[in-house]
mmCIF file of C-alpha atoms in Angstrom:
data_model
loop_
_atom_site.group_PDB
_atom_site.id
_atom_site.type_symbol
_atom_site.label_atom_id
_atom_site.label_comp_id
_atom_site.label_asym_id
_atom_site.label_seq_id
_atom_site.Cartn_x
_atom_site.Cartn_y
_atom_site.Cartn_z
ATOM 1 C CA MET A 1 -29.502 -56.532 22.689
ATOM 2 C CA MET A 2 -30.948 -53.731 20.570
ATOM 3 C CA ALA A 3 -30.964 -51.302 23.487
ATOM 4 C CA LYS A 4 -27.282 -52.017 24.183
ATOM 5 C CA LYS A 5 -26.323 -51.098 20.580
ATOM 6 C CA GLU A 6 -28.309 -47.856 20.810
ATOM 7 C CA VAL A 7 -26.642 -46.910 24.105
ATOM 8 C CA SER A 8 -23.148 -47.613 22.746
ATOM 9 C CA ALA A 9 -23.893 -45.618 19.552
ATOM 10 C CA PHE A 10 -25.187 -42.750 21.698
ATOM 11 C CA SER A 11 -22.096 -42.782 23.919
ATOM 12 C CA MET A 12 -19.853 -42.884 20.822
ATOM 13 C CA SER A 13 -21.597 -39.799 19.402
ATOM 14 C CA LEU A 14 -21.181 -38.009 22.755
ATOM 15 C CA ALA A 15 -17.473 -38.848 22.757
ATOM 16 C CA SER A 16 -17.028 -37.490 19.233
ATOM 17 C CA ASN A 17 -18.918 -34.303 20.199
ATOM 18 C CA ARG A 18 -16.703 -33.867 23.243
ATOM 19 C CA GLY A 19 -13.638 -34.193 21.015
ATOM 20 C CA ASP A 20 -15.093 -31.620 18.630
ATOM 21 C CA VAL A 21 -15.916 -29.234 21.477
ATOM 22 C CA SER A 22 -12.513 -29.654 23.098
ATOM 23 C CA SER A 23 -10.754 -28.901 19.790
ATOM 24 C CA ARG A 24 -12.853 -25.750 19.405
ATOM 25 C CA VAL A 25 -12.062 -24.692 22.968
ATOM 26 C CA SER A 26 -8.376 -25.312 22.307
ATOM 27 C CA MET A 27 -8.513 -23.265 19.079
ATOM 28 C CA PHE A 28 -10.272 -20.398 20.866
ATOM 29 C CA GLN A 29 -7.740 -20.509 23.705
ATOM 30 C CA THR A 30 -4.853 -20.307 21.207
ATOM 31 C CA LYS A 31 -6.419 -17.285 19.491
ATOM 32 C CA ALA A 32 -7.064 -15.596 22.841
ATOM 33 C CA GLU A 33 -3.439 -16.083 23.923
ATOM 34 C CA GLY A 34 -2.176 -14.686 20.610
ATOM 35 C CA HIS A 35 -4.443 -11.665 20.993
ATOM 36 C CA THR A 36 -3.219 -11.079 24.539
ATOM 37 C CA LYS A 37 0.404 -11.158 23.325
ATOM 38 C CA LYS A 38 -0.398 -8.600 20.614
ATOM 39 C CA GLN A 39 -2.094 -6.376 23.196
ATOM 40 C CA GLU A 40 1.016 -6.476 25.383
ATOM 41 C CA LEU A 41 3.076 -5.151 22.430
ATOM 42 C CA ASP A 42 0.536 -2.457 21.466
ATOM 43 C CA PRO A 43 1.311 0.835 23.257
ATOM 44 C CA PHE A 44 -2.299 1.966 22.739
ATOM 45 C CA SER A 45 -3.863 -0.942 24.632
ATOM 46 C CA GLY A 46 -4.540 -1.113 28.334
ATOM 47 C CA LYS A 47 -2.385 -4.248 28.617
ATOM 48 C CA TYR A 48 0.832 -2.686 27.253
ATOM 49 C CA GLN A 49 3.884 -4.116 29.011
ATOM 50 C CA GLY A 50 6.509 -1.813 27.516
ATOM 51 C CA THR A 51 8.205 -4.693 25.740
ATOM 52 C CA SER A 52 7.829 -3.661 22.105
ATOM 53 C CA GLN A 53 10.100 -5.295 19.566
ATOM 54 C CA VAL A 54 13.110 -3.230 18.584
ATOM 55 C CA TYR A 55 14.640 -3.868 15.185
ATOM 56 C CA SER A 56 18.035 -2.722 14.014
ATOM 57 C CA LYS A 57 18.145 -0.457 10.971
ATOM 58 C CA SER A 58 19.697 -3.251 8.924
ATOM 59 C CA ASP A 59 16.719 -5.554 9.613
ATOM 60 C CA PRO A 60 14.350 -5.731 6.592
ATOM 61 C CA ARG A 61 11.367 -5.478 8.998
ATOM 62 C CA TYR A 62 12.609 -2.110 10.337
ATOM 63 C CA GLY A 63 10.034 0.651 9.784
ATOM 64 C CA LYS A 64 7.471 -1.717 8.280
ATOM 65 C CA PRO A 65 4.196 -3.012 9.701
ATOM 66 C CA PRO A 66 3.911 -6.666 10.737
ATOM 67 C CA GLU A 67 3.384 -9.009 7.795
ATOM 68 C CA GLY A 68 -0.242 -9.877 7.131
ATOM 69 C CA SER A 69 -1.544 -7.001 9.266
ATOM 70 C CA LYS A 70 -4.304 -4.611 8.245
ATOM 71 C CA THR A 71 -1.745 -1.807 8.332
ATOM 72 C CA GLU A 72 0.390 -3.594 5.742
ATOM 73 C CA PHE A 73 -2.697 -4.152 3.573
ATOM 74 C CA ARG A 74 -3.739 -0.491 3.798
ATOM 75 C CA GLY A 75 -0.190 0.629 2.971
ATOM 76 C CA LYS A 76 -0.070 -1.533 -0.154
ATOM 77 C CA GLN A 77 -3.522 -0.321 -1.149
ATOM 78 C CA ALA A 78 -2.431 3.321 -0.763
ATOM 79 C CA GLY A 79 0.757 2.654 -2.745
ATOM 80 C CA ASN A 80 -1.270 1.155 -5.588
ATOM 81 C CA HIS A 81 -3.628 4.157 -5.530
ATOM 82 C CA VAL A 82 -0.731 6.621 -5.736
ATOM 83 C CA SER A 83 0.863 4.596 -8.541
ATOM 84 C CA GLY A 84 -2.420 4.799 -10.434
ATOM 85 C CA GLU A 85 -2.483 8.583 -10.024
ATOM 86 C CA ILE A 86 1.105 8.861 -11.274
ATOM 87 C CA ILE A 87 0.213 6.768 -14.335
ATOM 88 C CA GLN A 88 -2.775 9.060 -14.950
ATOM 89 C CA LEU A 89 -0.532 12.130 -14.641
ATOM 90 C CA CYS A 90 1.976 10.660 -17.120
ATOM 91 C CA GLN A 91 -0.883 9.806 -19.501
ATOM 92 C CA ILE A 92 -2.093 13.423 -19.406
ATOM 93 C CA ILE A 93 1.438 14.677 -20.112
ATOM 94 C CA ALA A 94 1.734 12.210 -23.017
ATOM 95 C CA ASP A 95 -1.651 13.310 -24.449
ATOM 96 C CA VAL A 96 -1.293 17.086 -24.015
ATOM 97 C CA GLY A 97 2.465 17.677 -23.975
ATOM 98 C CA GLU A 98 4.575 18.506 -27.005
ATOM 99 C CA PRO A 99 6.929 15.888 -28.454
ATOM 100 C CA CYS A 100 10.484 17.184 -28.789
ATOM 101 C CA SER A 101 13.291 16.261 -31.181
ATOM 102 C CA ASP A 102 15.058 14.234 -28.469
ATOM 103 C CA GLY A 103 12.068 11.855 -28.229
ATOM 104 C CA TYR A 104 10.760 13.121 -24.904
ATOM 105 C CA ILE A 105 7.440 14.842 -24.292
ATOM 106 C CA ARG A 106 7.408 18.170 -22.431
ATOM 107 C CA ILE A 107 4.769 20.437 -20.926
ATOM 108 C CA SER A 108 5.053 23.627 -18.880
ATOM 109 C CA PHE A 109 4.115 23.519 -15.209
ATOM 110 C CA GLY A 110 1.618 26.354 -15.681
ATOM 111 C CA GLU A 111 -0.270 24.468 -18.398
ATOM 112 C CA MET A 112 -0.096 21.237 -16.430
ATOM 113 C CA PHE A 113 -1.380 22.999 -13.321
ATOM 114 C CA GLN A 114 -4.401 24.348 -15.215
ATOM 115 C CA LEU A 115 -5.227 20.905 -16.626
ATOM 116 C CA TYR A 116 -4.561 18.779 -13.578
ATOM 117 C CA THR A 117 -6.242 20.874 -10.867
ATOM 118 C CA LYS A 118 -9.593 19.919 -12.381
ATOM 119 C CA ILE A 119 -8.664 16.271 -11.721
ATOM 120 C CA SER A 120 -6.757 16.430 -8.435
ATOM 121 C CA ASN A 121 -5.290 18.939 -5.998
ATOM 122 C CA LYS A 122 -2.105 16.886 -5.468
ATOM 123 C CA LEU A 123 -0.200 17.807 -8.637
ATOM 124 C CA VAL A 124 3.053 18.931 -7.009
ATOM 125 C CA GLY A 125 3.161 15.852 -4.764
ATOM 126 C CA MET A 126 2.572 13.559 -7.727
ATOM 127 C CA LEU A 127 5.269 15.362 -9.735
ATOM 128 C CA LEU A 128 7.769 14.945 -6.896
ATOM 129 C CA ARG A 129 6.869 11.264 -6.557
ATOM 130 C CA GLY A 130 7.157 10.768 -10.333
ATOM 131 C CA ARG A 131 10.605 12.395 -10.332
ATOM 132 C CA LYS A 132 11.716 10.217 -7.425
ATOM 133 C CA GLN A 133 10.668 7.128 -9.416
ATOM 134 C CA GLY A 134 12.571 8.322 -12.498
ATOM 135 C CA LEU A 135 9.460 8.900 -14.620
ATOM 136 C CA LEU A 136 9.555 12.698 -14.807
ATOM 137 C CA GLU A 137 12.192 15.417 -14.777
ATOM 138 C CA PHE A 138 12.012 19.142 -14.007
ATOM 139 C CA GLN A 139 14.255 21.899 -12.645
ATOM 140 C CA GLY A 140 14.119 22.967 -9.016
ATOM 141 C CA GLU A 141 13.378 21.391 -5.673
ATOM 142 C CA MET A 142 9.694 22.368 -5.573
ATOM 143 C CA LEU A 143 7.290 23.926 -8.060
ATOM 144 C CA PHE A 144 5.033 26.842 -7.121
ATOM 145 C CA GLN A 145 2.059 28.186 -9.030
ATOM 146 C CA ARG A 146 2.753 31.404 -10.979
ATOM 147 C CA ARG A 147 6.444 31.569 -10.001
ATOM 148 C CA ASP A 148 7.320 28.335 -11.848
ATOM 149 C CA ASP A 149 4.699 28.405 -14.616
ATOM 150 C CA ASP A 150 7.419 28.335 -17.312
ATOM 151 C CA VAL A 151 9.339 25.364 -15.875
ATOM 152 C CA LEU A 152 9.227 22.423 -18.286
ATOM 153 C CA ILE A 153 8.208 18.988 -17.078
ATOM 154 C CA THR A 154 9.743 16.174 -19.131
ATOM 155 C CA LEU A 155 8.141 12.747 -19.413
ATOM 156 C CA LEU A 156 11.000 10.220 -19.344
ATOM 157 C CA LYS A 157 8.940 7.044 -19.803
ATOM 158 C CA MET A 158 5.751 6.477 -21.752
ATOM 159 C CA PRO A 159 2.595 5.504 -19.801
ATOM 160 C CA SER A 160 2.545 2.003 -21.360
ATOM 161 C CA GLU A 161 6.058 1.335 -19.960
ATOM 162 C CA ILE A 162 5.001 2.721 -16.577
ATOM 163 C CA GLN A 163 1.882 0.531 -16.433
ATOM 164 C CA GLU A 164 4.005 -2.541 -17.195
ATOM 165 C CA ILE A 165 6.440 -1.636 -14.395
ATOM 166 C CA ASN A 166 3.507 -0.991 -12.041
ATOM 167 C CA LEU A 167 1.936 -4.381 -12.834
ATOM 168 C CA GLN A 168 5.252 -6.113 -12.094
ATOM 169 C CA TYR A 169 5.456 -4.180 -8.807
ATOM 170 C CA GLN A 170 1.921 -5.205 -7.798
ATOM 171 C CA GLN A 171 2.661 -8.861 -8.569
ATOM 172 C CA PHE A 172 5.865 -8.685 -6.508
ATOM 173 C CA ASN A 173 4.018 -7.236 -3.477
#
């Protein structure tokens, strides 16, 4: 009688292991099929079928990487890095610039160029990005060293306001 109980317990444990193995095989198979489908949509893979998804320009996914992808993660990370550099630039303008009677802080491009090139070589790009975001204002399309040294850069928002906006943006994304 004892041997019969041991055999039935052994066969029960084998059955549960088979169920566990079959669920793992099924999970692996699902992942493999998903990977194969991604490879068929990737023009850089050897399995590309030429059937990439085409979105209309009104689709919110148009021009954006797939949600949850590494590309989306890297893009958000880069955006946060650039936002941090813009905040740093605005902080430097607030610290070094001259307050004016209208409540804004201004600094000349020549002075800013001398200060900021020790920190980063992307001053003009950061200024353009800051203007696009409504944080800075200056005359002209592009600023060039020496030619535009006298152009005034105006800080429209204080760094504390900008950091608050940036934190809200990071929480939203």
